[in-house]
Amino acid sequence: MMGRSLVAGLLLSVSAQMVAAETPVLTVYAPDYFASEWGPGPGIEAAFEARCGCDLQYKTGELLPRILLEGERTEADVAIGFNTDITKKARDSGMFAPHGLDTSALTLPVDWNDDVFLPFNYGHTAFIYDNTKVENPPESFDALLNAPDDLRLVIQDPRSSISGLALVLWVQAVYGDKAEEVWTKLAPKIVTVTKGWSESYGLFTDGEADMVLSYTTSPAYHIVAEEDLTKSAAIFPEGHYFMVELAAKLAGTDNPELADQFMAFILTEEFQSMIPTSNWSLPAALPKEKWPEQFQQLPLPEKVLFYTEDEAAALRDTAIAAWRNALSQ
Amino acid sequence: MAQRAVAVIPALIVAGLVIGPVMAVIWRAGGLGALGAAEYSALWFTIWQAAVSAAISVLLAVPVARALSRRRFPGRGVLIALLGAPFILPTIVAVLGLLAVFGGNGLVNTLTGALGLPRMDIYGYHGVILAHVFFNLPLATRLILQGWLAIPAERFRLAASLDAPIGRVLERPMLARIAPGAFAVIFVICLTSFAVALTLGGGPKATTVELAIYQAFKFDFDLGKAATLALVQLALGIAAALVLLVLSPPGGFGTGLDRVIGRWGGQSRGARIMDAGWIALAALFLLTPLAMIVLAGLPGIVSLPSEVWSAALRSLWVALGATALTLALALPLATKLGELAGILGVAVSGLVLGTGLFLIVQPFVRPAEAALPVTLMVNALMALPFALRILRPELEATRADYGRLAQTLGISGWALWRIVLLPRLRRPLGFAAGLTAALSMGDLGVIALFADGEHATLPLQVYRLMGSYRMEAAQGAALLLLAMSLGLFWAMDRGGRANA
């Protein structure tokens, strides 16, 4: 029975490829959220297909593990949705090629001159709270540390979640060697730690926590999609950790022209203006005056903290150990 | 002897389907990885929480199952079916339901707050145990209830007429036969727990082996370490299965006339009150979180996007296919050896299994094309140990009771199955099929590496909706998932409840 469906699948794929021979296919690997019906993927697909006369197909799932497992055999032409925290591993694999684009149009709050990984959106880590329930939201990271222990926080695990990892790097960037003390102060306020962002955010909207580790742009979803003004990001003068998502072209792509065309498309205004209200983050190459009104009005940090991939790779184990030691007490 | 050969081939298939992928991962990694102190402490926590969770689940299940076996009341069938629901829920949905009751803003704390009592904090080791008991008490109850129902009515009457203590001559031998198996299978399920343990455990002290595997795979891409951890998990599962085989004595209670039980014993006023109390407590504990899930999901379910419905249909097909495959494997495998092989399916790390299958399939088929067949197969493998635990005791008892008669009459082969075995296995078969179907509706399984945008299953859509801030729609989709799982379970289990 299994064999039969596998064979059927094989036949289907062969016939699909025969039909597709007329229209070239650009295969883009993306995280699941990106390509889902509720992410930016479908809009980007439609816009790109209108330009390229090709068929853009997403393949979703764990991005880097999948490409590394597939190795030379990978079908991917482009991969979109990397975070800086894992680009070192990706770069060292040698599977990605320079994009060859002029990145001077980028509007990131940090300097960016990576010739392989191209940013397409960014945001910052931030604690989100309900401004009708939290009366005295902390106005700095120090204030958060010294807040009464009945302020309930929910965060993500740095060992299983990118945003959780960004948080421990954030603490590392602000407090350096004192990170473990900081975590000891935070520990009584941390209600729980979840595997990923979704679980945390679900706990927060269900009222299990007063503040949740999320992004500075999270309130925009509630404002734009739900006309709900009650969610705010606590902005800290110590700075917020920068989170950027990246795309890269596969070195072994058999559609280099299409892949290049897609990489160039990422920097266009058409692509960039789709980011805010479908990815709920900030576009990487669009001046602020072209952002949607509600995004322009979002409070954003003045100081942005960021580790390069080498620094992040070197600090990661220390930062996670500080977190684990303090929270395991 | 022929029977043994029939069991050996599927046992080899199952073992191959589990061990093959793990070997593929080891081969790709070029060897095993070393474990550090963090992994060892995760290992101890994993074993400890699994043992405690399984012990409490089985201990609580005994009085609940006894109460259900000897009381008749309106709605009993519905209650038994509903009590099975927590076991088949996707974990994130169940966790949100539990928190709506036991969380900081949950019903319990609202109540204690109103009464001026201290707040209850669910997060910690006790939260992990509470959640695992919530998931597994229903399974333990059903397994033990099956044991009670398998005692023929005539034995109870005989015991009563001899004024023999029912507990000692009938119930304790039955429990000695059923309880170790129930403990072992729940212990093995809890070994691979990950998101539940982390969320309710309150932080890194509740780190399980499965989380360590996830980290090794996702961030470190250290396949060697992931494979080592998966082997440790497998070894623990096999050890538990071996203990189960040693501990559970064979034998049954002989044949009866299949009459609905008129029970002797347990009719005193005290026993009635106690049974009513156990049933009420179990119903309250298991059904309140479900009710909260229903309430939370109602606003979202009316406006579900069409993609959710097509995913629901896809999940339905996967569930039906997995059920057929599980039963086809479970019937020949319902022997000691078969059960040992079968337990591998739930003892193996889903992530490593998925990665290994991906490595094996990928040279031949585009992974996305194989997504649904692979999901179906993995769901079938994961449900197999439960189906076997349900079927084997009754199949062995039936063979013992009717085997000689059938041999005298020259009934063998397919005729033996058709005339003798299958009709007598109706109840466990219905239960096993219902459980498998419901489990594979809810299981996210190993699809992460294989999925493409178009083949999402319903649980995956729940996560996607949550991942894009659409919490209300996610809760609506979760309610749909709950309704479909329960519906499938209900439909297939009807045979099982016919004379329960």
XYZ file of N, CA and C in Angstrom, chain A residues 2 9-10 13 17 32 36-38 58-62 65-66 68-70 73 75 89 157-162 191-195 197-199 201-203 205-208 218 221 280 316 323-324 327-328, chain B residues 28 92 96 99 103-105 123 194 198-199 202-204 207 211 214-215 217-221 223 305 307 355 358-359 362-364 366 369 373 377 448-449 451-452 461 463-471 475:
306
model
N 1.879 1.253 0.886
C 2.788 2.385 0.912
C 3.518 2.510 -0.408
N 2.928 8.784 -6.309
C 3.498 10.109 -6.096
C 4.592 10.398 -7.101
N 5.401 9.379 -7.350
C 6.498 9.531 -8.289
C 5.962 9.842 -9.678
N 4.646 13.269 -9.910
C 5.666 14.305 -9.957
C 6.299 14.351 -11.344
N 6.226 17.502 -13.779
C 7.430 18.108 -14.331
C 7.343 18.248 -15.846
N 7.689 27.775 7.324
C 6.277 27.465 7.156
C 5.396 28.705 7.246
N 2.648 30.235 4.257
C 1.264 29.881 4.552
C 0.322 30.937 3.990
N -0.953 30.580 3.939
C -1.970 31.459 3.382
C -2.005 32.799 4.102
N -1.482 32.813 5.338
C -1.590 34.028 6.143
C -0.255 34.748 6.264
N 6.803 27.317 -3.480
C 7.432 27.288 -2.156
C 7.538 25.858 -1.675
N 8.647 25.593 -0.981
C 8.759 24.354 -0.197
C 9.039 24.793 1.226
N 8.218 24.303 2.153
C 8.323 24.836 3.511
C 8.947 23.834 4.462
N 9.249 24.311 5.629
C 9.781 23.433 6.668
C 11.039 24.026 7.252
N 11.748 23.215 8.009
C 12.997 23.668 8.611
C 13.979 23.983 7.489
N 18.305 23.009 8.035
C 18.516 21.562 8.144
C 18.138 20.837 6.854
N 17.044 21.270 6.231
C 16.613 20.574 5.039
C 17.626 20.735 3.908
N 20.802 21.444 4.155
C 22.040 20.735 4.487
C 21.867 19.234 4.295
N 20.688 18.717 4.635
C 20.439 17.281 4.456
C 20.426 16.920 2.981
N 19.850 17.793 2.180
C 19.724 17.472 0.758
C 21.051 17.628 0.023
N 21.799 17.650 -3.937
C 20.574 17.251 -4.632
C 19.440 18.245 -4.442
N 16.559 20.878 -4.426
C 15.808 21.480 -5.526
C 15.786 22.990 -5.413
N 26.521 28.952 9.963
C 26.472 27.548 9.562
C 26.138 27.450 8.071
N 12.281 29.515 24.564
C 13.494 28.783 24.892
C 14.573 29.073 23.848
N 15.744 29.565 24.289
C 16.792 29.888 23.314
C 17.337 28.650 22.603
N 17.013 27.460 23.125
C 17.528 26.242 22.492
C 16.618 25.741 21.392
N 15.398 26.283 21.321
C 14.484 25.783 20.296
C 13.850 26.908 19.482
N 14.118 28.156 19.829
C 13.426 29.246 19.159
C 14.392 30.386 18.841
N 14.238 30.951 17.651
C 15.106 32.049 17.221
C 14.895 33.292 18.084
N 7.037 33.278 34.150
C 6.020 32.271 34.427
C 6.438 30.957 33.795
N 6.786 31.020 32.537
C 7.227 29.806 31.868
C 7.980 30.140 30.590
N 8.565 29.083 30.025
C 9.364 29.181 28.816
C 8.714 28.251 27.798
N 8.498 28.729 26.584
C 7.847 27.840 25.623
C 8.796 27.469 24.489
N 8.379 26.454 23.751
C 9.188 25.946 22.649
C 9.346 26.994 21.550
N 7.563 30.825 19.488
C 6.896 32.096 19.678
C 5.378 31.926 19.797
N 4.786 31.069 18.959
C 3.322 30.948 18.923
C 2.742 30.574 20.276
N 3.380 29.588 20.932
C 2.873 29.147 22.233
C 2.919 30.305 23.234
N 2.913 33.561 22.627
C 1.955 34.613 22.300
C 0.537 34.170 22.632
N 0.254 32.882 22.420
C -1.054 32.333 22.790
C -1.294 32.445 24.288
N -0.260 32.148 25.092
C -0.390 32.271 26.547
C -0.665 33.723 26.937
N -2.057 36.185 25.022
C -3.406 36.649 24.658
C -4.470 35.959 25.512
N -4.142 34.780 26.071
C -5.081 34.122 26.980
C -5.003 34.663 28.404
N -4.132 35.644 28.624
C -4.068 36.253 29.955
C -3.189 35.513 30.941
N -2.364 34.559 30.471
C -1.484 33.827 31.383
C -0.277 34.658 31.799
N 4.890 43.822 16.848
C 3.685 43.039 17.159
C 2.432 43.896 17.338
N 0.056 44.422 14.265
C -0.962 43.457 13.832
C -2.304 43.776 14.475
N 4.171 41.399 9.138
C 4.082 42.125 10.412
C 5.472 42.437 10.943
N 27.042 32.434 21.800
C 25.790 31.709 21.985
C 25.822 30.762 23.184
N 21.629 31.722 30.987
C 20.167 31.598 31.090
C 19.777 30.317 31.815
N 20.395 29.211 31.380
C 19.996 27.917 31.932
C 20.375 27.807 33.400
N 17.976 29.983 35.524
C 16.581 29.537 35.548
C 16.411 28.119 36.079
N 17.513 27.384 36.207
C 17.396 26.016 36.722
C 17.461 25.979 38.241
N 24.569 9.296 7.968
C 24.759 10.634 7.422
C 25.649 11.463 8.337
N -0.657 21.451 21.915
C -0.792 22.878 22.192
C -2.234 23.215 22.572
N -3.484 24.716 26.228
C -4.286 25.930 26.403
C -5.562 25.617 27.178
N -4.644 25.235 30.797
C -4.333 26.520 31.427
C -5.590 27.327 31.689
N -4.495 27.557 35.004
C -3.506 28.619 34.815
C -3.728 29.800 35.740
N -2.870 30.829 35.569
C -2.923 32.002 36.430
C -4.294 32.673 36.421
N -4.926 32.727 35.232
C -6.245 33.335 35.116
C -7.337 32.280 34.977
N 2.855 26.031 37.116
C 4.137 25.823 36.439
C 5.167 25.211 37.371
N 7.743 16.787 24.966
C 8.650 17.885 24.703
C 7.959 19.208 25.030
N 8.055 21.296 28.661
C 8.737 22.587 28.723
C 7.773 23.685 29.192
N 6.607 23.767 28.537
C 5.679 24.863 28.824
C 5.187 24.808 30.265
N 7.830 25.119 33.334
C 8.227 26.442 33.765
C 9.629 26.847 33.371
N 10.354 26.038 32.626
C 11.677 26.481 32.221
C 12.655 25.349 32.028
N 13.943 25.688 31.960
C 14.942 24.703 31.546
C 15.136 23.554 32.519
N 13.787 20.160 31.125
C 14.271 19.827 29.783
C 14.217 18.324 29.568
N 13.736 17.622 23.631
C 14.147 19.009 23.399
C 15.622 19.062 23.025
N 15.889 18.206 19.482
C 15.440 19.317 18.648
C 16.537 20.363 18.514
N 17.172 20.675 19.649
C 18.241 21.667 19.630
C 19.412 21.185 18.778
N 19.361 19.213 16.371
C 18.981 19.163 14.965
C 18.847 20.560 14.375
N 18.119 21.434 15.083
C 17.738 22.699 14.475
C 18.861 23.742 14.521
N 19.519 23.882 15.665
C 20.527 24.940 15.796
C 21.933 24.445 15.523
N 22.238 23.263 16.048
C 23.615 22.808 15.919
C 23.830 21.983 14.659
N 22.747 21.513 14.073
C 22.832 20.550 12.976
C 23.835 19.449 13.324
N 23.866 16.029 13.810
C 23.061 14.815 13.634
C 23.565 13.675 14.504
N -11.184 30.086 7.503
C -10.798 30.220 6.094
C -10.905 28.870 5.369
N -8.939 27.308 3.520
C -7.759 26.447 3.575
C -7.839 25.483 4.760
N 13.716 12.704 9.978
C 14.966 13.021 9.284
C 15.495 11.795 8.551
N 13.464 11.014 5.564
C 13.777 12.007 4.550
C 15.059 11.614 3.808
N 16.070 11.196 4.564
C 17.338 10.796 3.946
C 17.142 9.593 3.028
N 14.566 10.705 -0.097
C 14.919 11.850 -0.913
C 15.679 11.525 -2.208
N 16.544 10.505 -2.246
C 17.189 10.212 -3.530
C 16.210 9.741 -4.596
N 15.033 9.255 -4.187
C 14.138 8.619 -5.147
C 12.911 9.455 -5.479
N 10.596 13.237 -4.824
C 10.617 14.586 -4.271
C 9.916 14.552 -2.921
N 6.211 15.197 -2.508
C 5.273 14.196 -3.029
C 5.041 13.095 -1.996
N 1.957 10.297 2.246
C 2.213 8.885 2.555
C 3.126 8.690 3.766
N 2.184 6.834 7.238
C 2.927 5.691 7.741
C 3.427 5.935 9.163
N 7.495 18.199 9.178
C 8.301 19.422 9.047
C 9.276 19.400 7.871
N 9.925 18.267 7.638
C 10.914 18.248 6.567
C 10.290 18.009 5.197
N 7.016 18.867 4.195
C 5.850 19.640 3.789
C 6.177 20.593 2.645
N 5.202 20.873 1.821
C 5.284 22.054 0.983
C 4.043 22.864 1.298
N -2.175 23.607 10.184
C -2.885 24.869 9.969
C -3.147 25.592 11.293
N -1.166 25.580 13.846
C 0.090 26.245 14.177
C 0.333 27.444 13.269
N -0.024 27.299 11.978
C 0.193 28.417 11.056
C -0.636 29.620 11.456
N -1.892 29.360 11.833
C -2.761 30.471 12.245
C -2.194 31.143 13.488
N -1.726 30.330 14.437
C -1.140 30.912 15.644
C 0.113 31.691 15.299
N 0.888 31.166 14.350
C 2.149 31.796 13.987
C 1.956 33.115 13.270
N 0.735 33.388 12.803
C 0.495 34.667 12.142
C -0.531 35.477 12.942
N -0.434 35.382 14.252
C -1.227 36.176 15.201
C -2.713 35.840 15.225
N -3.178 34.925 14.362
C -4.631 34.719 14.295
C -5.086 33.726 15.363
N -5.039 34.163 16.608
C -5.295 33.262 17.722
C -6.751 32.797 17.741
N -7.959 28.950 17.434
C -8.764 28.232 18.412
C -10.010 27.636 17.759
